[in-house]
Tab-separated table of C-alpha atoms in Angstrom:
chain	number	residue	atom	x	y	z
U	266	MET	CA	-92.319	7.719	80.854
U	267	PRO	CA	-90.775	11.060	81.953
U	268	SER	CA	-91.611	14.158	79.977
U	269	LEU	CA	-89.130	16.372	78.176
U	270	ALA	CA	-89.435	18.952	80.944
U	271	GLU	CA	-88.211	16.452	83.506
U	272	LYS	CA	-85.286	15.538	81.273
U	273	TYR	CA	-84.339	19.163	80.775
U	274	SER	CA	-84.562	19.832	84.478
U	275	LYS	CA	-81.886	17.201	85.003
U	276	TRP	CA	-79.617	19.003	82.590
U	277	ASP	CA	-80.309	22.283	84.346
U	278	ALA	CA	-79.138	20.799	87.668
U	279	LEU	CA	-76.009	19.239	86.186
U	280	GLU	CA	-72.767	21.100	86.889
U	281	ASP	CA	-70.565	21.265	83.858
U	282	SER	CA	-67.111	19.795	84.424
U	283	ASP	CA	-64.276	18.402	82.404
U	284	ASP	CA	-63.087	14.817	82.523
U	285	ASP	CA	-59.997	15.742	84.553
U	286	GLY	CA	-61.653	15.696	87.979
U	287	GLY	CA	-64.070	18.667	88.316
U	288	ALA	CA	-62.279	21.729	86.963
U	289	ARG	CA	-64.953	23.933	85.350
U	290	ARG	CA	-64.792	24.982	81.727
U	291	PRO	CA	-64.881	28.586	80.490
U	292	ALA	CA	-68.311	30.265	80.424
U	293	ARG	CA	-68.418	30.424	76.610
U	294	GLU	CA	-67.926	26.676	76.323
U	295	ARG	CA	-70.544	26.005	79.018
U	296	ASP	CA	-73.063	28.214	77.251
U	297	GLN	CA	-72.531	26.403	73.972
U	298	ALA	CA	-72.888	23.032	75.668
U	299	SER	CA	-76.072	24.157	77.436
U	300	ALA	CA	-77.564	25.316	74.163
U	301	TYR	CA	-76.755	21.988	72.553
U	302	TYR	CA	-78.231	19.849	75.340
U	303	THR	CA	-81.415	21.910	75.570
U	304	GLY	CA	-82.139	21.103	71.938
U	305	VAL	CA	-81.444	24.342	70.078
U	306	GLU	CA	-78.738	22.821	67.893
U	307	GLY	CA	-79.674	19.242	68.676
U	308	PHE	CA	-82.960	19.513	66.801
U	309	GLY	CA	-81.243	20.957	63.718
U	310	LEU	CA	-83.321	24.208	63.793
U	311	ALA	CA	-82.552	26.942	61.334
U	312	ALA	CA	-82.100	29.454	64.166
U	313	ALA	CA	-81.987	29.352	67.970
U	314	ARG	CA	-85.208	31.438	68.209
U	315	ASP	CA	-87.240	29.444	65.656
U	316	LEU	CA	-89.458	27.786	68.284
U	317	ASP	CA	-92.323	27.453	65.853
U	318	ALA	CA	-90.306	24.876	63.888
U	319	VAL	CA	-90.366	22.478	66.870
U	320	SER	CA	-92.625	19.529	66.163
U	321	GLY	CA	-93.831	16.691	68.311
U	322	PRO	CA	-96.462	16.046	71.006
U	323	LEU	CA	-98.252	19.285	71.735
U	324	GLU	CA	-97.779	19.132	75.512
U	325	GLU	CA	-94.051	18.596	75.333
U	326	VAL	CA	-93.530	21.136	72.505
U	327	GLY	CA	-95.296	23.681	74.646
U	328	GLN	CA	-93.019	22.954	77.586
U	329	ILE	CA	-89.986	23.424	75.370
U	330	ARG	CA	-91.231	26.800	74.121
U	331	GLU	CA	-92.082	27.903	77.670
U	332	HIS	CA	-88.609	26.938	78.801
U	333	PHE	CA	-86.935	29.124	76.192
U	334	ARG	CA	-89.240	32.055	76.816
U	335	ALA	CA	-88.432	31.915	80.543
U	336	SER	CA	-84.730	31.878	79.662
U	337	ASP	CA	-85.067	34.983	77.538
U	338	ALA	CA	-86.872	36.802	80.326
U	339	ARG	CA	-83.801	36.793	82.622
U	340	PRO	CA	-81.731	39.950	82.218
U	341	GLY	CA	-78.321	39.474	80.609
U	342	ALA	CA	-79.003	35.889	79.564
U	343	ALA	CA	-77.944	34.626	76.193
U	344	PRO	CA	-80.859	33.774	73.872
U	345	GLY	CA	-82.072	30.306	74.708
U	346	VAL	CA	-79.170	29.675	77.126
U	347	LYS	CA	-79.297	29.367	80.922
U	348	ASP	CA	-77.184	31.450	83.201
U	349	ALA	CA	-73.903	29.836	84.006
U	350	PRO	CA	-73.361	29.083	87.657
U	351	ALA	CA	-70.636	30.939	89.474
U	352	ALA	CA	-67.169	29.579	88.901
U	353	ARG	CA	-65.803	27.478	91.685
U	354	PRO	CA	-62.400	28.184	93.194
U	355	PRO	CA	-59.654	25.898	91.933
U	356	SER	CA	-59.388	22.572	93.734
U	357	PRO	CA	-56.599	22.346	96.288
U	358	LYS	CA	-55.557	19.094	94.630
U	359	SER	CA	-54.758	20.931	91.428
U	360	GLU	CA	-52.262	23.172	93.174
U	361	VAL	CA	-48.684	21.967	92.697
U	362	PRO	CA	-46.483	22.751	95.703
U	363	ALA	CA	-43.251	24.476	94.982
U	364	THR	CA	-40.238	22.166	94.956
U	365	ALA	CA	-37.768	22.875	97.715
U	366	ALA	CA	-34.292	23.775	96.578
U	367	PRO	CA	-31.740	20.991	97.128
U	368	THR	CA	-29.550	21.423	100.145
U	369	THR	CA	-26.352	19.706	101.284
U	370	VAL	CA	-26.905	20.360	104.972
U	371	GLY	CA	-26.437	17.120	106.936
U	372	ARG	CA	-25.214	15.137	103.909
U	373	HIS	CA	-21.778	13.639	103.234
U	374	ARG	CA	-19.664	15.003	100.455
U	375	PRO	CA	-18.587	12.418	97.842
U	376	ASP	CA	-14.943	12.733	98.832
U	377	ASP	CA	-15.891	11.807	102.423
U	378	HIS	CA	-17.147	8.430	101.167
U	379	PHE	CA	-13.967	7.845	99.190
U	380	LYS	CA	-11.884	8.614	102.258
U	381	ARG	CA	-13.823	6.005	104.188
U	382	TRP	CA	-13.065	3.406	101.498
U	383	ASP	CA	-9.395	4.395	101.525
U	384	ALA	CA	-9.289	3.736	105.273
U	385	TYR	CA	-11.064	0.372	104.969
U	386	ASP	CA	-8.859	-2.629	105.809
U	387	PRO	CA	-10.158	-5.718	103.965
U	388	GLU	CA	-7.541	-8.046	105.442
U	389	GLY	CA	-8.466	-6.879	108.924
U	390	ALA	CA	-12.122	-7.617	108.208
U	391	ILE	CA	-11.207	-11.092	106.954
U	392	LEU	CA	-9.135	-11.715	110.076
U	393	ASP	CA	-12.046	-10.714	112.297
U	394	MET	CA	-14.343	-13.161	110.496
U	395	ASP	CA	-11.751	-15.961	110.677
U	396	ASN	CA	-11.254	-15.455	114.424
U	397	GLU	CA	-14.953	-15.380	115.191
U	398	GLY	CA	-15.927	-18.209	117.534
U	399	LYS	CA	-12.332	-19.472	117.976
U	400	ALA	CA	-10.368	-19.832	121.202
U	401	LYS	CA	-7.271	-17.898	122.207
U	402	PRO	CA	-3.934	-19.600	121.373
U	403	GLU	CA	-3.281	-20.595	124.972
U	404	ASP	CA	-6.703	-22.259	125.196
U	405	ALA	CA	-6.763	-23.862	121.716
U	406	PRO	CA	-6.384	-27.630	121.149
U	407	ALA	CA	-3.205	-29.037	119.624
U	408	MET	CA	-2.798	-31.634	116.878
U	409	VAL	CA	0.262	-33.902	116.658
U	410	GLN	CA	1.372	-35.504	113.390
U	411	SER	CA	4.447	-37.646	112.871
U	412	ASP	CA	6.092	-39.828	110.249
U	413	ASP	CA	9.549	-41.263	109.677
U	414	ARG	CA	10.881	-37.816	108.840
U	415	MET	CA	9.420	-35.410	111.391
U	416	VAL	CA	7.022	-34.699	114.227
U	417	ASN	CA	4.638	-31.788	113.770
U	418	ILE	CA	2.720	-30.155	116.635
U	419	GLU	CA	0.144	-27.632	115.513
U	420	CYS	CA	-2.505	-25.592	117.305
U	421	VAL	CA	-5.874	-25.679	115.583
U	422	ASP	CA	-8.955	-23.440	115.643
U	423	TYR	CA	-7.311	-20.559	117.470
U	424	GLN	CA	-7.394	-16.787	117.052
U	425	LYS	CA	-4.532	-15.421	114.997
U	426	ASP	CA	-2.986	-11.979	115.300
U	427	ARG	CA	-2.415	-9.700	112.334
U	428	ALA	CA	1.252	-10.660	111.889
U	429	GLU	CA	0.443	-14.371	111.621
U	430	HIS	CA	-2.464	-13.662	109.298
U	431	ASP	CA	-0.249	-11.614	106.961
U	432	LEU	CA	2.344	-14.412	107.003
U	433	ASP	CA	-0.320	-16.931	105.987
U	434	VAL	CA	-1.461	-14.677	103.152
U	435	GLU	CA	2.121	-14.303	101.893
U	436	PHE	CA	2.689	-18.048	102.151
U	437	ASP	CA	-0.485	-18.819	100.191
U	438	GLU	CA	0.529	-16.339	97.513
U	439	LYS	CA	4.025	-17.795	97.104
U	440	THR	CA	2.840	-21.396	97.099
U	441	LYS	CA	0.058	-20.777	94.608
U	442	ASN	CA	-0.366	-23.656	92.162
U	443	LEU	CA	2.218	-25.653	94.114
U	444	LYS	CA	0.426	-28.949	93.551
U	445	GLN	CA	0.271	-28.392	89.811
U	446	ARG	CA	3.977	-27.584	89.615
U	447	ILE	CA	4.960	-30.598	91.724
U	448	ALA	CA	2.841	-32.845	89.524
U	449	TYR	CA	4.500	-31.417	86.391
U	450	TYR	CA	8.052	-31.930	87.695
U	451	PHE	CA	7.217	-35.429	88.925
U	452	HIS	CA	5.755	-36.395	85.551
U	453	THR	CA	8.811	-35.051	83.722
U	454	ALA	CA	11.202	-36.979	85.973
U	455	SER	CA	9.186	-40.171	85.495
U	456	LYS	CA	9.414	-39.840	81.705
U	457	CYS	CA	13.167	-39.392	81.965
U	458	LYS	CA	13.421	-42.575	84.029
U	459	GLU	CA	11.474	-44.554	81.418
U	460	GLU	CA	13.669	-43.225	78.607
U	461	GLY	CA	16.840	-44.084	80.546
U	462	ASN	CA	15.646	-47.618	81.252
U	463	SER	CA	14.924	-48.126	77.559
U	464	MET	CA	18.390	-46.912	76.549
U	465	LEU	CA	20.102	-49.023	79.186
U	466	THR	CA	18.310	-52.345	78.642
U	467	VAL	CA	16.990	-52.211	75.085
U	468	LYS	CA	19.340	-49.946	73.158
U	469	ASN	CA	22.411	-50.827	75.220
U	470	ASP	CA	23.366	-47.177	75.437
U	471	PRO	CA	24.552	-46.544	79.016
U	472	SER	CA	25.855	-43.071	78.196
U	473	GLY	CA	22.473	-41.980	76.834
U	474	ALA	CA	20.740	-43.654	79.752
U	475	LEU	CA	22.919	-41.757	82.234
U	476	LYS	CA	21.976	-38.456	80.595
U	477	SER	CA	18.269	-39.316	80.866
U	478	TYR	CA	18.605	-40.248	84.539
U	479	GLU	CA	20.473	-37.053	85.306
U	480	ALA	CA	17.823	-35.028	83.480
U	481	GLY	CA	15.181	-36.734	85.610
U	482	LEU	CA	17.046	-35.887	88.815
U	483	HIS	CA	17.297	-32.277	87.705
U	484	ALA	CA	13.547	-32.112	86.982
U	485	LEU	CA	12.742	-33.705	90.349
U	486	GLN	CA	14.888	-31.335	92.416
U	487	PRO	CA	12.164	-28.645	92.923
U	488	CYS	CA	9.948	-31.345	94.447
U	489	LEU	CA	12.721	-32.326	96.845
U	490	ASP	CA	13.237	-28.689	97.835
U	491	VAL	CA	9.633	-28.352	99.044
U	492	ASP	CA	9.311	-31.791	100.609
U	493	VAL	CA	8.219	-30.335	103.962
U	494	LEU	CA	5.200	-28.787	102.230
U	495	CYS	CA	4.074	-32.071	100.705
U	496	ALA	CA	1.733	-34.581	102.250
U	497	GLY	CA	3.289	-37.821	103.425
U	498	SER	CA	1.913	-39.901	100.561
U	499	VAL	CA	3.107	-37.375	97.980
U	500	PHE	CA	6.585	-37.180	99.453
U	501	ALA	CA	6.808	-40.994	99.517
U	502	LYS	CA	6.316	-41.088	95.744
U	503	ILE	CA	8.868	-38.327	95.209
U	504	ALA	CA	11.408	-40.085	97.429
U	505	THR	CA	10.927	-43.433	95.687
U	506	LEU	CA	11.460	-41.860	92.260
U	507	ALA	CA	14.572	-40.038	93.479
U	508	CYS	CA	16.001	-43.291	94.855
U	509	HIS	CA	15.386	-45.162	91.586
U	510	LEU	CA	16.867	-42.412	89.418
U	511	ASN	CA	20.039	-42.288	91.525
U	512	SER	CA	20.372	-46.062	91.667
U	513	ASN	CA	19.885	-46.433	87.898
U	514	ALA	CA	22.373	-43.619	87.296
U	515	ALA	CA	24.859	-45.569	89.410
U	516	GLN	CA	24.320	-48.669	87.246
U	517	ALA	CA	24.777	-46.666	84.020
U	518	SER	CA	27.975	-45.131	85.445
U	519	LEU	CA	29.385	-48.590	86.287
U	520	LYS	CA	28.781	-49.715	82.697
U	521	ILE	CA	30.842	-46.848	81.280
U	522	GLY	CA	33.598	-47.273	83.913
U	523	ALA	CA	32.764	-44.108	85.893
U	524	ASP	CA	33.193	-45.768	89.300
U	525	GLU	CA	33.520	-42.613	91.379
U	526	ARG	CA	30.392	-41.280	89.764
U	527	ALA	CA	28.602	-44.548	90.403
U	528	LEU	CA	29.606	-44.438	94.076
U	529	GLY	CA	28.163	-40.931	94.424
U	530	TYR	CA	24.816	-41.903	92.877
U	531	ALA	CA	24.631	-45.051	95.036
U	532	ASP	CA	25.262	-42.982	98.156
U	533	ALA	CA	22.481	-40.541	97.128
U	534	ALA	CA	20.044	-43.388	96.600
U	535	LEU	CA	20.838	-44.935	100.004
U	536	ALA	CA	20.438	-41.530	101.668
U	537	VAL	CA	16.824	-41.575	100.523
U	538	ASP	CA	16.165	-45.255	101.214
U	539	GLY	CA	18.775	-47.086	103.263
U	540	ALA	CA	17.080	-50.430	102.676
U	541	HIS	CA	17.297	-50.293	98.875
U	542	GLU	CA	19.253	-53.447	98.044
U	543	LYS	CA	20.112	-52.635	94.427
U	544	SER	CA	21.733	-49.378	95.465
U	545	ARG	CA	23.773	-51.109	98.189
U	546	TYR	CA	24.960	-53.801	95.783
U	547	ARG	CA	25.990	-51.174	93.196
U	548	ARG	CA	27.819	-49.276	95.908
U	549	ALA	CA	29.729	-52.459	96.768
U	550	VAL	CA	30.648	-52.948	93.097
U	551	ALA	CA	31.888	-49.358	92.830
U	552	LEU	CA	34.004	-49.805	95.977
U	553	TRP	CA	35.464	-53.062	94.629
U	554	HIS	CA	36.364	-51.388	91.340
U	555	LEU	CA	37.973	-48.519	93.225
U	556	GLY	CA	40.152	-51.016	95.151
U	557	ARG	CA	38.334	-50.604	98.463
U	558	ARG	CA	38.063	-54.339	99.122
U	559	GLU	CA	37.100	-54.247	102.806
U	560	ASP	CA	34.504	-51.549	102.306
U	561	ALA	CA	32.980	-53.602	99.506
U	562	LEU	CA	32.810	-56.724	101.733
U	563	GLU	CA	31.200	-54.653	104.469
U	564	GLU	CA	28.473	-53.475	102.111
U	565	LEU	CA	27.886	-57.042	100.895
U	566	ALA	CA	27.576	-58.248	104.486
U	567	ARG	CA	24.695	-55.834	104.959
U	568	LEU	CA	22.895	-57.471	102.056
U	569	GLY	CA	22.995	-60.885	103.699
U	570	PRO	CA	23.581	-64.355	102.240
U	571	ARG	CA	20.179	-64.499	100.541
U	572	HIS	CA	21.120	-61.856	97.995
U	573	ALA	CA	22.327	-63.968	95.047
U	574	GLU	CA	24.374	-61.320	93.238
U	575	GLY	CA	25.848	-60.103	96.488
U	576	SER	CA	26.948	-63.616	97.499
U	577	LYS	CA	28.571	-64.183	94.099
U	578	LEU	CA	30.464	-60.864	94.340
U	579	ARG	CA	31.570	-61.648	97.863
U	580	ASP	CA	33.026	-64.993	96.737
U	581	THR	CA	34.843	-63.244	93.896
U	582	ILE	CA	36.346	-60.653	96.230
U	583	LEU	CA	37.423	-63.274	98.803
U	584	ALA	CA	39.035	-65.395	96.102
U	585	SER	CA	41.094	-62.489	94.863
U	586	ALA	CA	44.335	-61.489	96.523
U	587	PRO	CA	44.061	-58.328	98.637
U	588	THR	CA	45.595	-55.272	97.045
U	589	GLU	CA	48.825	-54.166	98.702
U	590	GLY	CA	49.338	-50.730	99.964
């Protein structure tokens, strides 16, 4: 077991430092700490020089007294306190370098960045991305589409210039929600057709039915104006509804004696669908009522002998005397 002298020698060799990484404390604080660790205050003595009050094993008590007497023998030393070692220079790590003043040399001013954004062309960037990997117009493939109304030849997957790109953007903007609007107008026209049919067949109100059919034709007109923008299947439905509304309007007009009006609606229906037999028969009836006997027979001939109503009307016309004049 080590003696007290060995323990104190360890304290003598220990360099006092704070917990912040080695910076030494002031001499007064080091002296007080040294006095405490060497047992002056630690033993609870009445005074620092009261060595006679130390009790314990004789050998160790003697070493303690000898230690303090040797301390007192050094000139300028505090009673019972070792000389403090020379203060070390401050650690380079503790020095805080001065912060350099901010400079704007080589940096952009904020307004320079805003000018760059003002000059940025987003549509041009979009065009560049769209044209990436595509062939020039003269080298691009062509697609041909046709139906009973038109033939469409279109180049596909080709690079567009800025003028064509801007035209596409304008077209997309003006045709926004086109499908929704076409669907709305088509639905409205269909409801008008159903109401007109009910008035004509159930309520026996041809005048009210004619108004409903005309309202349906008015609602359907925007769809007819943009027919070239519609897919073939969509346009087929629009055309069929337009034919039926015109043909039914012709029938309602015949019932109220408006023969000229009936002829006009029958002509409109046949312009959409020349093979619509009801419209052709109603046109023949309107011509017969208007005194155009030969024109009526010509229309009935187009229907053929298998059309029952047409054959009956033809017999009626042939049995009647031709109108003079």
